[in-house]
């Protein structure tokens, strides 16, 4: 089974721009979560989507948004980029059922804001 | 909210020795505790996990123990090898079956170096 895939792997943007990152979960997985990883703050939860609905949300400003499509693929968008948004953005997926809490991560998208 | 503390932040061992990483959590509702290994340039890889109804779990050279009363859990790696060198993260969540998978709250990580 293919793992979680994320595109693009690397991205360079300038302040004020917006960016869209994409995540394809493991086949059959319906839940997708997004995390931000920085050296200072570590791994922080952004939001979770299930069946095209946001089911859980972390403590990030409204500039961070996401969506999920009917095929479970997910995108996250960051508007009005700030220097502090430079980070590794990770997507994780899980399958429904007794082990719905087991999350599998993709390789991440490295975003650099100049 | 939940807070997860992880120690030590760096750990250096000789090949063949054991390595132990410890985490404590604050929310008594947490019921799921995974451990991830992250190598340079890669995403976190799940290596073992434990649920609150189990006190210990083992998978070959890796084991995890959970003490719910003390709210701490530990990762034990025996017979370490150079390829075990990576950053290890513990996490906790309070997922509910059939509901949200729960957001994972991560520790700050432990950089493990295994010297040949």
PDB file of C-alpha atoms in Angstrom:
ATOM      1  CA  UNK A   1       0.000   0.000   0.000  1.00  0.00           C
ATOM      2  CA  UNK A   2       1.325   3.426  -0.887  1.00  0.00           C
ATOM      3  CA  UNK A   3       1.956   5.738   2.027  1.00  0.00           C
ATOM      4  CA  UNK A   4       0.777   9.290   2.583  1.00  0.00           C
ATOM      5  CA  UNK A   5       1.971  11.554  -0.198  1.00  0.00           C
ATOM      6  CA  UNK A   6       2.412  15.300  -0.044  1.00  0.00           C
ATOM      7  CA  UNK A   7       3.046  17.804  -2.780  1.00  0.00           C
ATOM      8  CA  UNK A   8       5.032  19.828  -3.330  1.00  0.00           C
ATOM      9  CA  UNK A   9       7.957  18.703  -1.197  1.00  0.00           C
ATOM     10  CA  UNK A  10       9.598  22.115  -1.150  1.00  0.00           C
ATOM     11  CA  UNK A  11       8.190  25.583  -1.603  1.00  0.00           C
ATOM     12  CA  UNK A  12       9.611  29.086  -1.403  1.00  0.00           C
ATOM     13  CA  UNK A  13       7.267  32.040  -1.066  1.00  0.00           C
ATOM     14  CA  UNK A  14       7.522  35.685  -0.080  1.00  0.00           C
ATOM     15  CA  UNK A  15       5.701  37.472   2.707  1.00  0.00           C
ATOM     16  CA  UNK A  16       2.123  38.364   1.882  1.00  0.00           C
ATOM     17  CA  UNK A  17       1.656  35.596  -0.645  1.00  0.00           C
ATOM     18  CA  UNK A  18      -0.613  32.611  -0.149  1.00  0.00           C
ATOM     19  CA  UNK A  19       0.171  28.943  -0.551  1.00  0.00           C
ATOM     20  CA  UNK A  20      -1.732  25.679  -1.025  1.00  0.00           C
ATOM     21  CA  UNK A  21      -0.341  22.327   0.048  1.00  0.00           C
ATOM     22  CA  UNK A  22      -1.762  18.979  -0.959  1.00  0.00           C
ATOM     23  CA  UNK A  23      -2.033  15.645   0.817  1.00  0.00           C
ATOM     24  CA  UNK A  24      -3.176  12.242  -0.448  1.00  0.00           C
ATOM     25  CA  UNK A  25      -3.911   9.808   2.391  1.00  0.00           C
ATOM     26  CA  UNK A  26      -3.271   6.104   2.427  1.00  0.00           C
ATOM     27  CA  UNK A  27      -5.880   4.292   0.342  1.00  0.00           C
ATOM     28  CA  UNK A  28      -8.966   3.628   2.461  1.00  0.00           C
ATOM     29  CA  UNK A  29      -8.083   6.204   5.088  1.00  0.00           C
ATOM     30  CA  UNK A  30     -10.763   8.825   5.539  1.00  0.00           C
ATOM     31  CA  UNK A  31      -9.312  11.054   8.226  1.00  0.00           C
ATOM     32  CA  UNK A  32      -6.564  13.561   7.471  1.00  0.00           C
ATOM     33  CA  UNK A  33      -4.791  15.762   9.981  1.00  0.00           C
ATOM     34  CA  UNK A  34      -2.290  18.534   9.428  1.00  0.00           C
ATOM     35  CA  UNK A  35       0.616  19.489  11.677  1.00  0.00           C
ATOM     36  CA  UNK A  36       3.204  22.245  11.631  1.00  0.00           C
ATOM     37  CA  UNK A  37       6.763  21.395  12.687  1.00  0.00           C
ATOM     38  CA  UNK A  38       9.264  24.108  13.634  1.00  0.00           C
ATOM     39  CA  UNK A  39      12.512  23.934  15.636  1.00  0.00           C
ATOM     40  CA  UNK A  40      11.098  26.257  18.292  1.00  0.00           C
ATOM     41  CA  UNK A  41       7.546  24.997  18.752  1.00  0.00           C
ATOM     42  CA  UNK A  42       7.969  21.397  17.702  1.00  0.00           C
ATOM     43  CA  UNK A  43       5.025  19.529  16.208  1.00  0.00           C
ATOM     44  CA  UNK A  44       1.718  21.348  16.551  1.00  0.00           C
ATOM     45  CA  UNK A  45      -1.736  20.243  15.439  1.00  0.00           C
ATOM     46  CA  UNK A  46      -3.467  22.428  12.860  1.00  0.00           C
ATOM     47  CA  UNK A  47      -6.743  20.658  12.004  1.00  0.00           C
ATOM     48  CA  UNK A  48      -8.375  17.358  11.167  1.00  0.00           C
ATOM     49  CA  UNK A  49     -10.788  16.514   8.367  1.00  0.00           C
ATOM     50  CA  UNK A  50     -13.111  13.540   8.062  1.00  0.00           C
ATOM     51  CA  UNK A  51     -15.704  13.012   5.326  1.00  0.00           C
ATOM     52  CA  UNK A  52     -15.065  16.493   3.950  1.00  0.00           C
ATOM     53  CA  UNK A  53     -15.798  18.125   7.323  1.00  0.00           C
ATOM     54  CA  UNK A  54     -13.410  19.769   9.744  1.00  0.00           C
ATOM     55  CA  UNK A  55     -13.721  17.696  12.896  1.00  0.00           C
ATOM     56  CA  UNK A  56     -11.049  19.209  15.093  1.00  0.00           C
ATOM     57  CA  UNK A  57      -9.000  22.394  15.072  1.00  0.00           C
ATOM     58  CA  UNK A  58      -5.816  23.526  16.776  1.00  0.00           C
ATOM     59  CA  UNK A  59      -4.854  26.953  17.991  1.00  0.00           C
ATOM     60  CA  UNK A  60      -3.763  28.655  14.787  1.00  0.00           C
ATOM     61  CA  UNK A  61      -4.994  31.929  13.241  1.00  0.00           C
ATOM     62  CA  UNK A  62      -7.678  31.997  10.580  1.00  0.00           C
ATOM     63  CA  UNK A  63      -5.019  32.461   7.884  1.00  0.00           C
ATOM     64  CA  UNK A  64      -4.606  28.702   8.082  1.00  0.00           C
ATOM     65  CA  UNK A  65      -7.445  26.811   6.471  1.00  0.00           C
ATOM     66  CA  UNK A  66      -8.060  23.466   4.889  1.00  0.00           C
ATOM     67  CA  UNK A  67     -10.501  21.307   3.063  1.00  0.00           C
ATOM     68  CA  UNK A  68     -11.063  17.704   2.158  1.00  0.00           C
ATOM     69  CA  UNK A  69     -12.435  16.280  -1.055  1.00  0.00           C
ATOM     70  CA  UNK A  70     -14.776  13.342  -1.590  1.00  0.00           C
ATOM     71  CA  UNK A  71     -11.793  11.078  -2.381  1.00  0.00           C
ATOM     72  CA  UNK A  72     -10.298  11.990   1.037  1.00  0.00           C
ATOM     73  CA  UNK A  73      -7.485  14.043  -0.474  1.00  0.00           C
ATOM     74  CA  UNK A  74      -6.898  17.197   1.500  1.00  0.00           C
ATOM     75  CA  UNK A  75      -5.435  20.625   0.934  1.00  0.00           C
ATOM     76  CA  UNK A  76      -4.340  23.270   3.360  1.00  0.00           C
ATOM     77  CA  UNK A  77      -4.032  26.933   2.551  1.00  0.00           C
ATOM     78  CA  UNK A  78      -2.080  29.665   4.263  1.00  0.00           C
ATOM     79  CA  UNK A  79      -2.935  33.216   3.274  1.00  0.00           C
ATOM     80  CA  UNK A  80      -0.918  36.381   3.826  1.00  0.00           C
ATOM     81  CA  UNK A  81       2.258  34.474   4.607  1.00  0.00           C
ATOM     82  CA  UNK A  82       4.507  35.622   7.438  1.00  0.00           C
ATOM     83  CA  UNK A  83       8.164  34.809   8.050  1.00  0.00           C
ATOM     84  CA  UNK A  84       7.115  32.716  11.041  1.00  0.00           C
ATOM     85  CA  UNK A  85       5.103  30.409   8.797  1.00  0.00           C
ATOM     86  CA  UNK A  86       8.342  28.860   7.565  1.00  0.00           C
ATOM     87  CA  UNK A  87       8.062  25.265   8.691  1.00  0.00           C
ATOM     88  CA  UNK A  88       7.663  21.653   7.708  1.00  0.00           C
ATOM     89  CA  UNK A  89       3.964  20.962   7.157  1.00  0.00           C
ATOM     90  CA  UNK A  90       3.020  17.370   7.786  1.00  0.00           C
ATOM     91  CA  UNK A  91      -0.088  15.505   6.850  1.00  0.00           C
ATOM     92  CA  UNK A  92      -1.217  12.353   8.630  1.00  0.00           C
ATOM     93  CA  UNK A  93      -3.999   9.928   7.803  1.00  0.00           C
ATOM     94  CA  UNK A  94      -5.848   7.275   9.727  1.00  0.00           C
ATOM     95  CA  UNK A  95      -8.517   4.693   8.980  1.00  0.00           C
ATOM     96  CA  UNK A  96     -11.895   4.403  10.702  1.00  0.00           C
ATOM     97  CA  UNK A  97     -12.406   1.701  13.261  1.00  0.00           C
ATOM     98  CA  UNK A  98     -10.820   0.558  16.525  1.00  0.00           C
ATOM     99  CA  UNK A  99      -7.436   1.986  15.581  1.00  0.00           C
ATOM    100  CA  UNK A 100      -8.734   5.286  14.263  1.00  0.00           C
ATOM    101  CA  UNK A 101      -6.259   7.069  16.501  1.00  0.00           C
ATOM    102  CA  UNK A 102      -3.215   5.578  14.727  1.00  0.00           C
ATOM    103  CA  UNK A 103      -1.869   8.278  12.459  1.00  0.00           C
ATOM    104  CA  UNK A 104       0.569   7.749   9.598  1.00  0.00           C
ATOM    105  CA  UNK A 105       2.587  10.721   8.424  1.00  0.00           C
ATOM    106  CA  UNK A 106       3.697  11.803   5.002  1.00  0.00           C
ATOM    107  CA  UNK A 107       7.166  13.213   4.211  1.00  0.00           C
ATOM    108  CA  UNK A 108       5.997  16.797   4.621  1.00  0.00           C
ATOM    109  CA  UNK A 109       6.192  19.984   2.613  1.00  0.00           C
ATOM    110  CA  UNK A 110       9.073  22.299   3.529  1.00  0.00           C
ATOM    111  CA  UNK A 111       7.786  25.874   3.236  1.00  0.00           C
ATOM    112  CA  UNK A 112      10.240  28.751   3.315  1.00  0.00           C
ATOM    113  CA  UNK A 113       8.887  32.299   3.533  1.00  0.00           C
ATOM    114  CA  UNK A 114      11.296  35.047   2.506  1.00  0.00           C
TER     115      UNK A 114
ATOM    116  CA  UNK B   1      -5.005  21.403  27.712  1.00  0.00           C
ATOM    117  CA  UNK B   2      -2.724  18.435  27.391  1.00  0.00           C
ATOM    118  CA  UNK B   3       0.995  18.939  27.857  1.00  0.00           C
ATOM    119  CA  UNK B   4       3.666  16.331  27.129  1.00  0.00           C
ATOM    120  CA  UNK B   5       7.164  16.590  28.568  1.00  0.00           C
ATOM    121  CA  UNK B   6       9.959  14.474  27.066  1.00  0.00           C
ATOM    122  CA  UNK B   7      13.430  13.716  28.457  1.00  0.00           C
ATOM    123  CA  UNK B   8      16.249  13.709  27.676  1.00  0.00           C
ATOM    124  CA  UNK B   9      16.513  16.074  24.721  1.00  0.00           C
ATOM    125  CA  UNK B  10      19.708  14.359  23.542  1.00  0.00           C
ATOM    126  CA  UNK B  11      20.979  10.862  24.213  1.00  0.00           C
ATOM    127  CA  UNK B  12      24.220   9.286  23.089  1.00  0.00           C
ATOM    128  CA  UNK B  13      24.858   5.556  23.521  1.00  0.00           C
ATOM    129  CA  UNK B  14      27.341   2.973  22.310  1.00  0.00           C
ATOM    130  CA  UNK B  15      26.181   0.416  19.783  1.00  0.00           C
ATOM    131  CA  UNK B  16      24.696  -2.541  21.622  1.00  0.00           C
ATOM    132  CA  UNK B  17      23.672  -0.554  24.685  1.00  0.00           C
ATOM    133  CA  UNK B  18      20.077   0.194  25.669  1.00  0.00           C
ATOM    134  CA  UNK B  19      18.366   3.566  25.323  1.00  0.00           C
ATOM    135  CA  UNK B  20      15.462   4.837  27.408  1.00  0.00           C
ATOM    136  CA  UNK B  21      13.355   7.911  26.668  1.00  0.00           C
ATOM    137  CA  UNK B  22      10.729   9.109  29.121  1.00  0.00           C
ATOM    138  CA  UNK B  23       7.587  11.192  28.725  1.00  0.00           C
ATOM    139  CA  UNK B  24       5.002  12.550  31.119  1.00  0.00           C
ATOM    140  CA  UNK B  25       1.546  13.825  30.256  1.00  0.00           C
ATOM    141  CA  UNK B  26      -0.896  16.040  32.109  1.00  0.00           C
ATOM    142  CA  UNK B  27      -4.390  15.106  30.869  1.00  0.00           C
ATOM    143  CA  UNK B  28      -5.798  12.040  32.608  1.00  0.00           C
ATOM    144  CA  UNK B  29      -8.233  11.640  29.676  1.00  0.00           C
ATOM    145  CA  UNK B  30      -5.373  10.755  27.338  1.00  0.00           C
ATOM    146  CA  UNK B  31      -5.731   7.157  26.237  1.00  0.00           C
ATOM    147  CA  UNK B  32      -3.381   6.681  23.301  1.00  0.00           C
ATOM    148  CA  UNK B  33       0.404   7.036  23.340  1.00  0.00           C
ATOM    149  CA  UNK B  34       2.398   6.576  20.127  1.00  0.00           C
ATOM    150  CA  UNK B  35       6.123   6.899  19.543  1.00  0.00           C
ATOM    151  CA  UNK B  36       7.537   8.222  16.292  1.00  0.00           C
ATOM    152  CA  UNK B  37      11.011   8.123  14.774  1.00  0.00           C
ATOM    153  CA  UNK B  38      11.993  10.950  12.472  1.00  0.00           C
ATOM    154  CA  UNK B  39      15.056  10.790  10.269  1.00  0.00           C
ATOM    155  CA  UNK B  40      16.533  13.806   8.560  1.00  0.00           C
ATOM    156  CA  UNK B  41      14.385  15.011   5.677  1.00  0.00           C
ATOM    157  CA  UNK B  42      11.563  12.581   6.410  1.00  0.00           C
ATOM    158  CA  UNK B  43       8.221  12.616   8.130  1.00  0.00           C
ATOM    159  CA  UNK B  44       7.682  10.938  11.525  1.00  0.00           C
ATOM    160  CA  UNK B  45       7.412   7.168  11.297  1.00  0.00           C
ATOM    161  CA  UNK B  46       5.266   5.288  13.817  1.00  0.00           C
ATOM    162  CA  UNK B  47       7.432   2.709  15.588  1.00  0.00           C
ATOM    163  CA  UNK B  48       5.193   1.552  18.429  1.00  0.00           C
ATOM    164  CA  UNK B  49       2.081   2.670  20.277  1.00  0.00           C
ATOM    165  CA  UNK B  50       0.209   1.759  23.422  1.00  0.00           C
ATOM    166  CA  UNK B  51      -3.309   2.294  24.636  1.00  0.00           C
ATOM    167  CA  UNK B  52      -4.376   3.042  28.176  1.00  0.00           C
ATOM    168  CA  UNK B  53      -5.763  -0.433  28.814  1.00  0.00           C
ATOM    169  CA  UNK B  54      -2.283  -1.957  28.426  1.00  0.00           C
ATOM    170  CA  UNK B  55       0.742  -1.513  30.679  1.00  0.00           C
ATOM    171  CA  UNK B  56       3.471  -2.726  28.371  1.00  0.00           C
ATOM    172  CA  UNK B  57       3.984  -3.582  24.728  1.00  0.00           C
ATOM    173  CA  UNK B  58       6.994  -5.032  22.957  1.00  0.00           C
ATOM    174  CA  UNK B  59       8.023  -5.332  19.329  1.00  0.00           C
ATOM    175  CA  UNK B  60      11.414  -6.983  18.818  1.00  0.00           C
ATOM    176  CA  UNK B  61      14.039  -4.560  20.201  1.00  0.00           C
ATOM    177  CA  UNK B  62      11.502  -1.868  21.066  1.00  0.00           C
ATOM    178  CA  UNK B  63       9.214  -1.742  24.085  1.00  0.00           C
ATOM    179  CA  UNK B  64       6.935   0.835  25.628  1.00  0.00           C
ATOM    180  CA  UNK B  65       5.667   0.969  29.198  1.00  0.00           C
ATOM    181  CA  UNK B  66       2.790   3.014  30.536  1.00  0.00           C
ATOM    182  CA  UNK B  67       2.075   4.049  34.120  1.00  0.00           C
ATOM    183  CA  UNK B  68      -1.360   5.665  34.143  1.00  0.00           C
ATOM    184  CA  UNK B  69      -1.252   6.519  37.817  1.00  0.00           C
ATOM    185  CA  UNK B  70       1.972   8.463  37.466  1.00  0.00           C
ATOM    186  CA  UNK B  71       1.018   9.676  33.967  1.00  0.00           C
ATOM    187  CA  UNK B  72       4.233   8.664  32.354  1.00  0.00           C
ATOM    188  CA  UNK B  73       5.324   6.352  29.585  1.00  0.00           C
ATOM    189  CA  UNK B  74       8.722   5.279  28.332  1.00  0.00           C
ATOM    190  CA  UNK B  75      10.382   3.947  25.212  1.00  0.00           C
ATOM    191  CA  UNK B  76      13.035   1.278  25.594  1.00  0.00           C
ATOM    192  CA  UNK B  77      15.354   0.318  22.751  1.00  0.00           C
ATOM    193  CA  UNK B  78      17.660  -2.628  23.372  1.00  0.00           C
ATOM    194  CA  UNK B  79      20.768  -3.660  21.432  1.00  0.00           C
ATOM    195  CA  UNK B  80      20.942  -0.289  19.733  1.00  0.00           C
ATOM    196  CA  UNK B  81      22.344  -0.042  16.221  1.00  0.00           C
ATOM    197  CA  UNK B  82      23.713   2.967  14.288  1.00  0.00           C
ATOM    198  CA  UNK B  83      20.554   2.995  12.157  1.00  0.00           C
ATOM    199  CA  UNK B  84      18.550   3.726  15.314  1.00  0.00           C
ATOM    200  CA  UNK B  85      20.103   7.206  15.283  1.00  0.00           C
ATOM    201  CA  UNK B  86      17.253   9.687  14.735  1.00  0.00           C
ATOM    202  CA  UNK B  87      14.921  12.026  16.609  1.00  0.00           C
ATOM    203  CA  UNK B  88      12.255  10.242  18.620  1.00  0.00           C
ATOM    204  CA  UNK B  89       8.957  11.843  19.589  1.00  0.00           C
ATOM    205  CA  UNK B  90       6.394  10.711  22.105  1.00  0.00           C
ATOM    206  CA  UNK B  91       2.796  11.859  21.829  1.00  0.00           C
ATOM    207  CA  UNK B  92      -0.531  11.589  23.623  1.00  0.00           C
ATOM    208  CA  UNK B  93      -4.124  11.942  22.562  1.00  0.00           C
ATOM    209  CA  UNK B  94      -7.622  11.299  23.830  1.00  0.00           C
ATOM    210  CA  UNK B  95      -9.203   9.810  20.734  1.00  0.00           C
ATOM    211  CA  UNK B  96     -12.655   8.302  20.883  1.00  0.00           C
ATOM    212  CA  UNK B  97     -13.651   5.289  18.867  1.00  0.00           C
ATOM    213  CA  UNK B  98     -15.889   6.310  16.005  1.00  0.00           C
ATOM    214  CA  UNK B  99     -15.176   9.951  16.607  1.00  0.00           C
ATOM    215  CA  UNK B 100     -12.285  12.278  16.126  1.00  0.00           C
ATOM    216  CA  UNK B 101      -8.901  10.614  15.863  1.00  0.00           C
ATOM    217  CA  UNK B 102      -7.793  13.193  18.362  1.00  0.00           C
ATOM    218  CA  UNK B 103      -5.052  15.672  17.867  1.00  0.00           C
ATOM    219  CA  UNK B 104      -1.694  14.300  18.898  1.00  0.00           C
ATOM    220  CA  UNK B 105       0.170  16.395  21.459  1.00  0.00           C
ATOM    221  CA  UNK B 106       3.878  15.824  20.951  1.00  0.00           C
ATOM    222  CA  UNK B 107       6.868  15.995  23.206  1.00  0.00           C
ATOM    223  CA  UNK B 108       9.800  18.133  22.052  1.00  0.00           C
ATOM    224  CA  UNK B 109      11.799  15.153  20.848  1.00  0.00           C
ATOM    225  CA  UNK B 110      14.951  13.257  21.778  1.00  0.00           C
ATOM    226  CA  UNK B 111      17.914  13.169  19.447  1.00  0.00           C
ATOM    227  CA  UNK B 112      19.409   9.693  19.791  1.00  0.00           C
ATOM    228  CA  UNK B 113      22.937   9.072  18.563  1.00  0.00           C
ATOM    229  CA  UNK B 114      24.250   5.512  18.466  1.00  0.00           C
ATOM    230  CA  UNK B 115      28.027   5.379  18.147  1.00  0.00           C
ATOM    231  CA  UNK B 116      29.554   2.359  16.414  1.00  0.00           C
TER     232      UNK B 116
END
